[in-house]
mmCIF file of C-alpha atoms and ligand atoms in Angstrom:
data_model
loop_
_atom_site.group_PDB
_atom_site.id
_atom_site.type_symbol
_atom_site.label_atom_id
_atom_site.label_comp_id
_atom_site.label_asym_id
_atom_site.label_seq_id
_atom_site.Cartn_x
_atom_site.Cartn_y
_atom_site.Cartn_z
ATOM 1 C CA MET A 1 75.415 -45.431 -203.207
ATOM 2 C CA ALA A 2 75.439 -49.316 -203.555
ATOM 3 C CA THR A 3 78.681 -49.016 -205.940
ATOM 4 C CA LEU A 4 81.982 -49.326 -204.686
ATOM 5 C CA THR A 5 81.177 -50.708 -201.731
ATOM 6 C CA GLY A 6 84.175 -52.772 -201.594
ATOM 7 C CA CYS A 7 86.656 -50.179 -202.691
ATOM 8 C CA ARG A 8 89.079 -50.297 -199.775
ATOM 9 C CA SER A 9 92.361 -52.044 -200.460
ATOM 10 C CA ARG A 10 93.119 -55.520 -198.273
ATOM 11 C CA GLY A 11 95.904 -53.517 -196.349
ATOM 12 C CA LEU A 12 93.143 -51.097 -195.485
ATOM 13 C CA GLN A 13 91.175 -53.606 -194.340
ATOM 14 C CA ARG A 14 93.664 -55.009 -192.338
ATOM 15 C CA LEU A 15 94.493 -51.759 -190.464
ATOM 16 C CA SER A 16 90.380 -51.050 -189.385
ATOM 17 C CA SER A 17 90.759 -50.164 -185.751
ATOM 18 C CA SER A 18 87.834 -48.168 -184.264
ATOM 19 C CA VAL A 19 89.938 -47.496 -180.766
ATOM 20 C CA PHE A 20 90.821 -43.962 -182.227
ATOM 21 C CA SER A 21 87.466 -42.846 -184.096
ATOM 22 C CA ASP A 22 85.653 -44.021 -180.581
ATOM 23 C CA MET A 23 87.390 -41.902 -178.256
ATOM 24 C CA GLU A 24 87.063 -39.262 -180.929
ATOM 25 C CA ARG A 25 83.581 -39.735 -180.576
ATOM 26 C CA ALA A 26 83.474 -40.120 -176.833
ATOM 27 C CA ARG A 27 85.656 -36.529 -176.614
ATOM 28 C CA ARG A 28 83.200 -34.813 -178.488
ATOM 29 C CA ALA A 29 79.973 -36.316 -176.787
ATOM 30 C CA ALA A 30 82.058 -34.600 -173.682
ATOM 31 C CA VAL A 31 82.084 -31.339 -175.554
ATOM 32 C CA ALA A 32 78.360 -31.282 -176.557
ATOM 33 C CA ARG A 33 77.918 -32.268 -172.716
ATOM 34 C CA GLY A 34 79.162 -28.806 -172.105
ATOM 35 C CA GLN A 35 82.241 -30.542 -170.353
ATOM 36 C CA GLN A 36 85.790 -29.317 -170.341
ATOM 37 C CA VAL A 37 87.700 -31.491 -172.103
ATOM 38 C CA ILE A 38 91.430 -31.616 -171.387
ATOM 39 C CA ASN A 39 93.163 -33.545 -174.114
ATOM 40 C CA LEU A 40 96.122 -35.308 -172.661
ATOM 41 C CA SER A 41 95.524 -37.966 -175.905
ATOM 42 C CA VAL A 42 97.187 -36.282 -178.890
ATOM 43 C CA GLY A 43 100.792 -36.689 -179.825
ATOM 44 C CA SER A 44 101.169 -33.180 -180.804
ATOM 45 C CA PRO A 45 103.336 -30.484 -179.454
ATOM 46 C CA ASP A 46 101.094 -27.548 -177.967
ATOM 47 C CA LEU A 47 104.024 -25.077 -177.688
ATOM 48 C CA PRO A 48 105.365 -22.813 -180.488
ATOM 49 C CA PRO A 49 108.713 -22.945 -182.423
ATOM 50 C CA ALA A 50 111.713 -20.744 -181.306
ATOM 51 C CA PRO A 51 111.474 -17.132 -182.624
ATOM 52 C CA HIS A 52 114.276 -17.649 -184.784
ATOM 53 C CA ILE A 53 113.312 -20.356 -186.573
ATOM 54 C CA VAL A 54 109.559 -18.514 -187.295
ATOM 55 C CA GLU A 55 111.671 -15.187 -188.501
ATOM 56 C CA ARG A 56 113.805 -17.582 -190.873
ATOM 57 C CA LEU A 57 110.850 -19.074 -192.634
ATOM 58 C CA HIS A 58 108.959 -15.228 -193.407
ATOM 59 C CA GLU A 59 112.231 -14.236 -194.656
ATOM 60 C CA ALA A 60 111.912 -17.628 -196.766
ATOM 61 C CA LEU A 61 108.521 -16.943 -197.756
ATOM 62 C CA ASP A 62 109.176 -13.539 -198.816
ATOM 63 C CA ASN A 63 111.183 -15.003 -201.535
ATOM 64 C CA PRO A 64 109.420 -15.723 -205.034
ATOM 65 C CA GLY A 65 111.959 -17.658 -206.039
ATOM 66 C CA ASN A 66 110.975 -20.508 -203.028
ATOM 67 C CA TYR A 67 107.471 -21.408 -204.660
ATOM 68 C CA GLY A 68 108.513 -24.109 -207.507
ATOM 69 C CA TYR A 69 109.069 -27.691 -206.694
ATOM 70 C CA PRO A 70 111.754 -28.191 -204.793
ATOM 71 C CA MET A 71 112.413 -31.523 -206.094
ATOM 72 C CA ALA A 72 116.178 -32.175 -204.891
ATOM 73 C CA ASP A 73 116.871 -31.463 -200.764
ATOM 74 C CA LEU A 74 118.738 -28.056 -200.397
ATOM 75 C CA PRO A 75 122.603 -29.197 -200.068
ATOM 76 C CA GLU A 76 122.452 -26.803 -196.995
ATOM 77 C CA PHE A 77 119.803 -28.978 -195.639
ATOM 78 C CA ARG A 78 121.465 -31.964 -195.656
ATOM 79 C CA GLU A 79 124.492 -30.370 -194.549
ATOM 80 C CA ALA A 80 122.750 -28.632 -191.164
ATOM 81 C CA VAL A 81 121.256 -32.295 -190.271
ATOM 82 C CA ALA A 82 124.588 -33.956 -190.982
ATOM 83 C CA GLY A 83 126.191 -31.259 -188.660
ATOM 84 C CA TRP A 84 123.250 -31.573 -186.195
ATOM 85 C CA TYR A 85 124.245 -35.516 -185.830
ATOM 86 C CA GLU A 86 128.288 -34.783 -185.433
ATOM 87 C CA ARG A 87 127.322 -32.677 -182.683
ATOM 88 C CA ARG A 88 124.734 -34.144 -180.878
ATOM 89 C CA PHE A 89 125.991 -37.712 -181.158
ATOM 90 C CA GLY A 90 129.575 -37.396 -182.848
ATOM 91 C CA VAL A 91 128.117 -39.342 -185.485
ATOM 92 C CA LYS A 92 129.928 -38.498 -189.054
ATOM 93 C CA VAL A 93 128.371 -39.502 -192.173
ATOM 94 C CA ALA A 94 130.830 -39.543 -195.325
ATOM 95 C CA SER A 95 128.415 -38.000 -197.360
ATOM 96 C CA GLN A 96 125.502 -36.072 -197.898
ATOM 97 C CA GLU A 97 124.177 -39.049 -199.789
ATOM 98 C CA GLN A 98 123.699 -40.551 -196.366
ATOM 99 C CA VAL A 99 120.884 -38.128 -195.562
ATOM 100 C CA VAL A 100 117.784 -37.785 -197.321
ATOM 101 C CA GLY A 101 115.090 -35.234 -196.106
ATOM 102 C CA VAL A 102 111.456 -36.839 -195.466
ATOM 103 C CA MET A 103 107.886 -34.950 -195.088
ATOM 104 C CA GLY A 104 108.341 -35.584 -191.485
ATOM 105 C CA SER A 105 109.601 -38.988 -190.411
ATOM 106 C CA GLN A 106 105.692 -40.331 -190.831
ATOM 107 C CA ASP A 107 106.294 -40.058 -194.303
ATOM 108 C CA GLY A 108 110.274 -41.833 -194.366
ATOM 109 C CA LEU A 109 108.461 -44.428 -191.911
ATOM 110 C CA ALA A 110 105.452 -44.937 -194.139
ATOM 111 C CA HIS A 111 107.931 -45.496 -197.425
ATOM 112 C CA VAL A 112 111.041 -47.494 -196.130
ATOM 113 C CA CYS A 113 109.186 -50.582 -196.779
ATOM 114 C CA LEU A 114 108.270 -49.995 -200.241
ATOM 115 C CA ALA A 115 111.649 -49.027 -201.128
ATOM 116 C CA VAL A 116 113.740 -52.251 -199.929
ATOM 117 C CA CYS A 117 111.210 -55.126 -199.439
ATOM 118 C CA ASN A 118 109.316 -57.283 -201.627
ATOM 119 C CA PRO A 119 105.358 -58.183 -201.321
ATOM 120 C CA GLY A 120 105.395 -60.641 -198.316
ATOM 121 C CA ASP A 121 108.648 -60.365 -197.001
ATOM 122 C CA LEU A 122 108.791 -60.120 -192.965
ATOM 123 C CA VAL A 123 109.019 -56.743 -191.137
ATOM 124 C CA LEU A 124 109.973 -56.933 -187.442
ATOM 125 C CA VAL A 125 107.623 -54.450 -185.525
ATOM 126 C CA PRO A 126 107.499 -53.727 -181.828
ATOM 127 C CA ASP A 127 104.136 -54.048 -179.842
ATOM 128 C CA PRO A 128 103.113 -52.184 -178.719
ATOM 129 C CA GLY A 129 104.303 -49.591 -180.999
ATOM 130 C CA TYR A 130 103.232 -46.135 -183.075
ATOM 131 C CA PRO A 131 101.071 -47.132 -185.357
ATOM 132 C CA ILE A 132 103.038 -46.062 -188.516
ATOM 133 C CA TYR A 133 105.559 -48.924 -187.942
ATOM 134 C CA THR A 134 102.329 -51.417 -188.701
ATOM 135 C CA ALA A 135 100.803 -49.410 -191.251
ATOM 136 C CA GLY A 136 103.590 -48.343 -193.479
ATOM 137 C CA PRO A 137 104.493 -52.558 -194.139
ATOM 138 C CA VAL A 138 101.042 -53.161 -194.269
ATOM 139 C CA LEU A 139 100.261 -50.824 -196.954
ATOM 140 C CA ALA A 140 103.541 -52.043 -198.691
ATOM 141 C CA GLY A 141 102.028 -55.749 -198.503
ATOM 142 C CA MET A 142 104.541 -56.840 -196.118
ATOM 143 C CA GLU A 143 103.794 -59.788 -193.313
ATOM 144 C CA LEU A 144 104.417 -58.247 -189.927
ATOM 145 C CA TYR A 145 106.107 -60.216 -187.070
ATOM 146 C CA PRO A 146 105.823 -58.422 -183.758
ATOM 147 C CA LEU A 147 108.238 -58.157 -181.120
ATOM 148 C CA PRO A 148 106.330 -58.438 -177.722
ATOM 149 C CA LEU A 149 107.687 -55.336 -175.689
ATOM 150 C CA ARG A 150 107.153 -56.094 -171.805
ATOM 151 C CA ALA A 151 107.521 -54.004 -168.801
ATOM 152 C CA GLU A 152 109.429 -56.949 -167.187
ATOM 153 C CA ASN A 153 112.477 -56.468 -169.962
ATOM 154 C CA ASP A 154 112.103 -53.028 -169.593
ATOM 155 C CA PHE A 155 110.324 -52.535 -172.612
ATOM 156 C CA LEU A 156 113.075 -53.738 -175.071
ATOM 157 C CA PRO A 157 112.483 -56.899 -177.626
ATOM 158 C CA ASP A 158 114.219 -60.185 -176.516
ATOM 159 C CA LEU A 159 115.657 -60.440 -180.056
ATOM 160 C CA ASP A 160 117.631 -64.053 -179.192
ATOM 161 C CA ALA A 161 114.090 -65.172 -178.632
ATOM 162 C CA VAL A 162 113.124 -64.467 -182.240
ATOM 163 C CA PRO A 163 113.278 -68.147 -184.262
ATOM 164 C CA PRO A 164 115.740 -68.609 -187.065
ATOM 165 C CA GLN A 165 113.614 -68.887 -189.317
ATOM 166 C CA VAL A 166 112.107 -65.490 -188.826
ATOM 167 C CA TRP A 167 115.189 -63.855 -188.804
ATOM 168 C CA GLU A 168 115.930 -65.595 -192.214
ATOM 169 C CA ARG A 169 112.856 -64.257 -193.653
ATOM 170 C CA ALA A 170 112.852 -60.884 -191.627
ATOM 171 C CA ARG A 171 114.206 -57.913 -194.308
ATOM 172 C CA VAL A 172 113.442 -55.078 -191.661
ATOM 173 C CA LEU A 173 113.551 -54.311 -188.175
ATOM 174 C CA LEU A 174 111.829 -51.216 -186.649
ATOM 175 C CA LEU A 175 112.590 -49.813 -183.242
ATOM 176 C CA ASN A 176 111.866 -46.573 -181.365
ATOM 177 C CA TYR A 177 113.703 -45.635 -178.511
ATOM 178 C CA PRO A 178 112.717 -43.356 -176.436
ATOM 179 C CA SER A 179 109.566 -44.880 -177.401
ATOM 180 C CA ASN A 180 106.124 -43.720 -178.182
ATOM 181 C CA PRO A 181 103.680 -45.045 -176.797
ATOM 182 C CA LEU A 182 105.808 -46.579 -174.022
ATOM 183 C CA SER A 183 108.394 -43.880 -173.242
ATOM 184 C CA ALA A 184 111.137 -46.835 -172.848
ATOM 185 C CA THR A 185 115.046 -46.372 -173.491
ATOM 186 C CA ALA A 186 117.530 -48.243 -174.965
ATOM 187 C CA ASP A 187 121.277 -48.068 -174.021
ATOM 188 C CA LEU A 188 124.189 -48.482 -176.476
ATOM 189 C CA ALA A 189 124.689 -51.892 -175.468
ATOM 190 C CA PHE A 190 121.334 -53.347 -177.070
ATOM 191 C CA PHE A 191 121.907 -51.535 -179.888
ATOM 192 C CA GLY A 192 124.926 -53.066 -180.379
ATOM 193 C CA ARG A 193 123.229 -56.523 -180.287
ATOM 194 C CA VAL A 194 120.853 -55.004 -182.488
ATOM 195 C CA VAL A 195 123.883 -54.415 -185.070
ATOM 196 C CA GLU A 196 125.556 -57.775 -184.558
ATOM 197 C CA LEU A 197 122.305 -59.648 -185.239
ATOM 198 C CA ALA A 198 121.568 -57.264 -188.247
ATOM 199 C CA GLU A 199 124.631 -58.102 -189.767
ATOM 200 C CA ARG A 200 124.461 -61.853 -189.191
ATOM 201 C CA HIS A 201 120.922 -61.989 -190.842
ATOM 202 C CA GLY A 202 121.233 -59.433 -193.438
ATOM 203 C CA VAL A 203 118.194 -57.479 -191.863
ATOM 204 C CA ILE A 204 117.917 -53.983 -192.217
ATOM 205 C CA VAL A 205 117.488 -51.658 -189.399
ATOM 206 C CA CYS A 206 115.233 -48.760 -189.217
ATOM 207 C CA HIS A 207 115.422 -46.830 -185.986
ATOM 208 C CA ASP A 208 113.005 -43.845 -185.364
ATOM 209 C CA ALA A 209 114.668 -41.192 -182.699
ATOM 210 C CA ALA A 210 111.673 -38.536 -182.880
ATOM 211 C CA TYR A 211 112.173 -38.517 -178.898
ATOM 212 C CA SER A 212 116.018 -38.250 -178.651
ATOM 213 C CA GLU A 213 116.068 -34.473 -177.402
ATOM 214 C CA LEU A 214 113.114 -34.729 -175.166
ATOM 215 C CA ALA A 215 114.717 -36.512 -172.113
ATOM 216 C CA PHE A 216 114.876 -35.487 -168.428
ATOM 217 C CA ASP A 217 116.583 -35.479 -164.994
ATOM 218 C CA GLY A 218 120.035 -34.910 -167.073
ATOM 219 C CA TYR A 219 119.767 -38.129 -169.536
ATOM 220 C CA ARG A 220 120.769 -38.109 -173.047
ATOM 221 C CA PRO A 221 119.438 -41.052 -175.623
ATOM 222 C CA PRO A 222 121.930 -42.204 -177.285
ATOM 223 C CA SER A 223 121.269 -42.552 -181.411
ATOM 224 C CA PHE A 224 121.745 -45.898 -182.810
ATOM 225 C CA LEU A 225 123.756 -44.833 -185.156
ATOM 226 C CA GLN A 226 126.705 -44.421 -182.863
ATOM 227 C CA VAL A 227 127.501 -48.178 -182.427
ATOM 228 C CA PRO A 228 130.203 -48.945 -185.067
ATOM 229 C CA GLY A 229 128.995 -50.838 -187.658
ATOM 230 C CA ALA A 230 125.381 -49.195 -187.480
ATOM 231 C CA LEU A 231 125.755 -47.348 -190.641
ATOM 232 C CA GLU A 232 126.361 -50.654 -192.550
ATOM 233 C CA VAL A 233 123.096 -51.744 -191.753
ATOM 234 C CA GLY A 234 120.604 -49.390 -191.052
ATOM 235 C CA ILE A 235 119.456 -45.961 -190.866
ATOM 236 C CA GLU A 236 118.064 -43.634 -188.140
ATOM 237 C CA PHE A 237 115.046 -41.320 -188.731
ATOM 238 C CA ASN A 238 114.355 -38.070 -186.905
ATOM 239 C CA SER A 239 112.273 -35.197 -186.940
ATOM 240 C CA LEU A 240 112.047 -31.702 -186.317
ATOM 241 C CA SER A 241 108.229 -31.986 -184.950
ATOM 242 C CA LYS A 242 109.046 -32.777 -181.441
ATOM 243 C CA THR A 243 112.545 -31.134 -180.637
ATOM 244 C CA PHE A 244 111.623 -27.775 -182.302
ATOM 245 C CA ASN A 245 107.920 -27.686 -182.295
ATOM 246 C CA LEU A 246 107.772 -28.089 -186.099
ATOM 247 C CA ALA A 247 105.185 -31.429 -186.292
ATOM 248 C CA GLY A 248 102.943 -28.833 -188.495
ATOM 249 C CA CYS A 249 105.633 -28.113 -191.477
ATOM 250 C CA ARG A 250 106.213 -31.801 -192.229
ATOM 251 C CA VAL A 251 109.737 -32.063 -191.857
ATOM 252 C CA GLY A 252 112.186 -34.546 -190.799
ATOM 253 C CA TYR A 253 115.017 -36.899 -191.998
ATOM 254 C CA ALA A 254 116.931 -40.451 -192.298
ATOM 255 C CA LEU A 255 120.484 -40.741 -192.092
ATOM 256 C CA GLY A 256 122.510 -43.440 -192.282
ATOM 257 C CA ASN A 257 123.404 -46.819 -194.596
ATOM 258 C CA GLU A 258 123.942 -45.084 -198.252
ATOM 259 C CA ARG A 259 122.210 -47.650 -199.862
ATOM 260 C CA VAL A 260 118.753 -47.772 -197.941
ATOM 261 C CA ILE A 261 118.878 -43.830 -198.098
ATOM 262 C CA ALA A 262 119.308 -44.007 -202.051
ATOM 263 C CA ALA A 263 116.229 -46.323 -202.090
ATOM 264 C CA LEU A 264 114.402 -44.414 -200.003
ATOM 265 C CA ALA A 265 115.117 -41.111 -201.701
ATOM 266 C CA GLU A 266 114.322 -42.606 -205.080
ATOM 267 C CA VAL A 267 110.472 -43.803 -203.840
ATOM 268 C CA LYS A 268 110.034 -40.631 -202.857
ATOM 269 C CA SER A 269 111.400 -39.055 -206.077
ATOM 270 C CA HIS A 270 108.245 -41.067 -207.514
ATOM 271 C CA LEU A 271 105.637 -39.969 -204.838
ATOM 272 C CA ASP A 272 106.488 -36.348 -204.115
ATOM 273 C CA TYR A 273 108.743 -33.226 -205.178
ATOM 274 C CA GLY A 274 110.456 -32.569 -202.121
ATOM 275 C CA ILE A 275 109.780 -30.220 -199.132
ATOM 276 C CA PHE A 276 108.610 -26.563 -199.735
ATOM 277 C CA ARG A 277 111.579 -24.772 -199.519
ATOM 278 C CA PRO A 278 111.155 -22.105 -197.031
ATOM 279 C CA ILE A 279 110.410 -25.390 -194.590
ATOM 280 C CA GLN A 280 113.974 -26.682 -195.366
ATOM 281 C CA GLU A 281 115.209 -23.095 -194.530
ATOM 282 C CA ALA A 282 113.363 -23.225 -191.129
ATOM 283 C CA ALA A 283 114.784 -26.501 -190.592
ATOM 284 C CA ILE A 284 118.199 -25.260 -191.358
ATOM 285 C CA ALA A 285 117.872 -22.516 -188.688
ATOM 286 C CA ALA A 286 116.313 -25.000 -186.157
ATOM 287 C CA LEU A 287 119.269 -27.481 -186.571
ATOM 288 C CA THR A 288 121.949 -24.658 -186.641
ATOM 289 C CA GLY A 289 121.012 -22.080 -184.643
ATOM 290 C CA PRO A 290 121.309 -21.955 -180.677
ATOM 291 C CA GLN A 291 120.188 -25.316 -179.110
ATOM 292 C CA GLY A 292 118.974 -23.534 -175.757
ATOM 293 C CA PRO A 293 115.245 -23.541 -176.817
ATOM 294 C CA VAL A 294 115.320 -27.289 -176.666
ATOM 295 C CA VAL A 295 117.063 -27.578 -173.544
ATOM 296 C CA GLU A 296 114.178 -25.442 -172.202
ATOM 297 C CA LEU A 297 111.408 -27.181 -174.084
ATOM 298 C CA ALA A 298 112.666 -30.827 -171.993
ATOM 299 C CA ARG A 299 112.591 -28.746 -168.899
ATOM 300 C CA THR A 300 108.851 -27.651 -169.497
ATOM 301 C CA TYR A 301 107.800 -31.417 -170.253
ATOM 302 C CA GLN A 302 109.994 -32.401 -167.104
ATOM 303 C CA ARG A 303 107.625 -30.517 -164.794
ATOM 304 C CA ARG A 304 104.674 -31.303 -166.426
ATOM 305 C CA ARG A 305 105.497 -34.858 -166.034
ATOM 306 C CA ASP A 306 106.484 -34.189 -162.330
ATOM 307 C CA ALA A 307 103.226 -32.512 -161.576
ATOM 308 C CA LEU A 308 101.123 -35.506 -163.237
ATOM 309 C CA VAL A 309 103.443 -38.646 -161.885
ATOM 310 C CA GLU A 310 103.388 -37.010 -158.284
ATOM 311 C CA GLY A 311 99.876 -36.042 -158.421
ATOM 312 C CA LEU A 312 98.853 -39.664 -159.827
ATOM 313 C CA ASN A 313 100.722 -41.418 -157.300
ATOM 314 C CA GLY A 314 99.217 -39.233 -154.625
ATOM 315 C CA LEU A 315 95.786 -40.444 -155.481
ATOM 316 C CA GLY A 316 96.861 -44.246 -155.470
ATOM 317 C CA TRP A 317 97.513 -44.402 -159.398
ATOM 318 C CA LYS A 318 100.911 -45.938 -159.391
ATOM 319 C CA VAL A 319 102.678 -45.003 -162.485
ATOM 320 C CA PRO A 320 106.197 -44.714 -163.533
ATOM 321 C CA ALA A 321 107.684 -41.674 -164.079
ATOM 322 C CA PRO A 322 109.189 -41.742 -167.804
ATOM 323 C CA ARG A 323 113.120 -40.689 -168.330
ATOM 324 C CA ALA A 324 112.180 -39.265 -171.822
ATOM 325 C CA THR A 325 109.300 -38.561 -174.319
ATOM 326 C CA MET A 326 106.274 -36.435 -173.931
ATOM 327 C CA PHE A 327 104.253 -39.679 -172.648
ATOM 328 C CA VAL A 328 103.345 -41.318 -169.279
ATOM 329 C CA TRP A 329 102.464 -45.465 -169.849
ATOM 330 C CA ALA A 330 100.303 -45.865 -167.215
ATOM 331 C CA PRO A 331 99.151 -49.320 -166.014
ATOM 332 C CA LEU A 332 95.814 -49.386 -165.150
ATOM 333 C CA PRO A 333 94.668 -51.028 -161.865
ATOM 334 C CA PRO A 334 93.394 -54.853 -162.109
ATOM 335 C CA GLY A 335 90.487 -55.748 -163.672
ATOM 336 C CA TRP A 336 90.108 -52.523 -165.898
ATOM 337 C CA LYS A 337 90.319 -52.843 -170.008
ATOM 338 C CA SER A 338 91.783 -50.148 -171.318
ATOM 339 C CA TYR A 339 89.178 -48.991 -173.857
ATOM 340 C CA ASP A 340 86.875 -49.056 -170.961
ATOM 341 C CA PHE A 341 88.787 -46.932 -168.685
ATOM 342 C CA ALA A 342 89.615 -44.330 -171.291
ATOM 343 C CA LEU A 343 85.928 -44.070 -172.151
ATOM 344 C CA ARG A 344 85.029 -43.965 -168.433
ATOM 345 C CA LEU A 345 87.418 -41.655 -167.753
ATOM 346 C CA VAL A 346 86.503 -38.841 -170.458
ATOM 347 C CA GLU A 347 82.874 -39.652 -169.397
ATOM 348 C CA ARG A 348 83.482 -38.626 -165.810
ATOM 349 C CA THR A 349 86.283 -35.879 -166.453
ATOM 350 C CA GLY A 350 86.593 -34.936 -169.238
ATOM 351 C CA VAL A 351 90.071 -35.910 -169.623
ATOM 352 C CA THR A 352 91.266 -37.683 -173.014
ATOM 353 C CA VAL A 353 93.980 -40.564 -172.807
ATOM 354 C CA VAL A 354 94.476 -42.849 -175.326
ATOM 355 C CA PRO A 355 93.720 -46.841 -174.570
ATOM 356 C CA GLY A 356 96.883 -48.941 -175.028
ATOM 357 C CA VAL A 357 95.222 -51.127 -176.610
ATOM 358 C CA GLY A 358 95.323 -48.681 -179.422
ATOM 359 C CA PHE A 359 98.954 -49.300 -179.937
ATOM 360 C CA GLY A 360 98.721 -53.252 -180.310
ATOM 361 C CA GLU A 361 97.653 -56.185 -178.288
ATOM 362 C CA LEU A 362 100.402 -55.925 -175.521
ATOM 363 C CA GLY A 363 99.075 -52.316 -174.859
ATOM 364 C CA GLU A 364 95.927 -53.873 -173.126
ATOM 365 C CA GLY A 365 95.951 -53.100 -169.176
ATOM 366 C CA TYR A 366 97.727 -49.401 -170.058
ATOM 367 C CA VAL A 367 96.839 -46.144 -170.933
ATOM 368 C CA ARG A 368 98.769 -43.307 -172.781
ATOM 369 C CA ILE A 369 98.777 -40.014 -171.536
ATOM 370 C CA ALA A 370 100.340 -37.021 -173.149
ATOM 371 C CA LEU A 371 102.406 -34.210 -171.398
ATOM 372 C CA VAL A 372 100.396 -31.432 -173.488
ATOM 373 C CA GLN A 373 98.686 -29.317 -171.566
ATOM 374 C CA ASP A 374 100.182 -26.636 -169.795
ATOM 375 C CA LEU A 375 101.324 -26.904 -165.902
ATOM 376 C CA LYS A 376 97.964 -25.826 -164.550
ATOM 377 C CA LEU A 377 95.826 -27.954 -166.913
ATOM 378 C CA MET A 378 97.971 -30.963 -166.106
ATOM 379 C CA ARG A 379 97.383 -30.269 -162.189
ATOM 380 C CA GLU A 380 93.511 -29.856 -163.155
ATOM 381 C CA ALA A 381 93.511 -33.209 -164.870
ATOM 382 C CA VAL A 382 94.695 -34.860 -161.726
ATOM 383 C CA ARG A 383 92.472 -33.240 -159.833
ATOM 384 C CA ARG A 384 89.626 -34.387 -161.694
ATOM 385 C CA VAL A 385 90.969 -37.672 -161.531
ATOM 386 C CA GLY A 386 90.959 -38.004 -157.927
ATOM 387 C CA ALA A 387 87.424 -36.561 -157.660
ATOM 388 C CA SER A 388 86.171 -39.182 -160.290
ATOM 389 C CA GLY A 389 85.898 -41.970 -157.970
ATOM 390 C CA LEU A 390 88.012 -44.111 -160.106
ATOM 391 C CA PHE A 391 90.743 -44.720 -157.801
ATOM 392 C CA LYS A 392 89.737 -45.250 -154.395
HETATM 393 C C1 PLP B 401 105.461 -37.596 -183.296
HETATM 394 C C2 PLP B 401 106.286 -38.761 -183.526
HETATM 395 C C3 PLP B 401 107.114 -38.924 -184.642
HETATM 396 C C4 PLP B 401 107.394 -37.642 -185.727
HETATM 397 O O1 PLP B 401 106.598 -37.892 -186.903
HETATM 398 P P1 PLP B 401 106.863 -36.776 -187.949
HETATM 399 O O2 PLP B 401 106.147 -37.252 -189.180
HETATM 400 O O3 PLP B 401 107.937 -36.497 -188.273
HETATM 401 O O4 PLP B 401 105.944 -35.017 -187.365
HETATM 402 C C5 PLP B 401 107.862 -40.018 -185.119
HETATM 403 N N1 PLP B 401 107.878 -41.426 -184.571
HETATM 404 C C6 PLP B 401 107.140 -41.208 -183.238
HETATM 405 C C7 PLP B 401 107.271 -42.366 -182.677
HETATM 406 C C8 PLP B 401 106.329 -40.036 -182.897
HETATM 407 O O5 PLP B 401 106.013 -40.104 -181.743
#
């Protein structure tokens, strides 16, 4: 078939990255060799949602009236989101028009640039960062300005170092704390500076708070929207995927500035007809129901973190313990490229991790290890790393 060989759009061509497909090939090769693979590369929760959430989903599935196009969000869904944000963060939106449901925050992050940018506008994105921060703007025809996130700055961007002419062209600033893949956190002082600069330069802030509840040692991540003035300059995305183990349900939301939310909702009205109603009902049950399972979930990840971090440090692989998220961002010993290391690791041990370079140029020298297997397998992964001879 010689036809349509050049069919891939310029945006898709700009996004081409072989890191993830190469790693997948290495994983399959390990399986084919008969190795027991321990998959610590996926960012997908391994635990089930709480029973009351599943029950609500079942009930909603039994209602034949729930199978039409959902169109707009259920008012109870938006109310549940607003109520949860008020209880959790003290953030109060003035109306339901400041909330919109999305099919996973991925959906919202992918489409927000289509809603508020014009082709050629600059979008400020974290490097390293979660891939959708790049893919969304690139597919929408925007230009990217990477914000370097370095260990010596606690993986926060130096916003005061962004040149004035860049601020003038910038339309959107994408941020993510606690962050994937870096497990970095931000405080309200940082978000305060973000709001000041966004106000001054007329930039729209989109903050992704997907890990707001997966935090350890008593740490409670703040919401960007807690800063006075934040509702004037931006929106926050949050998701039920990680907090409530509902990743496959594709349900999340954005809240904040009414005009940005309206533009995002309008784009989505052209693209889809809303979130399946039973899933909205399950989300309502999650947001309004008991929050004990969320606390227990964070403890589970914390125990896995401790097993992994203490284990690796004991082997001489010095990795910091994250305060939040379900990832360890592990610096490699000098001389290793992240891609070579991850390939060698899966070949020798069957343990899969993601090469840092898959998240941006500045991810070189790191691998991301996900805390998505039970304690026993996390310990087994450490044992295999120890036996691999990679850290001697
Ligand atoms: C997992 C994750 C999400 C959640 O995506 P959904 O589309 O809501 O499932 C969002 N942002 C980051 C950084 C993530 O790691």
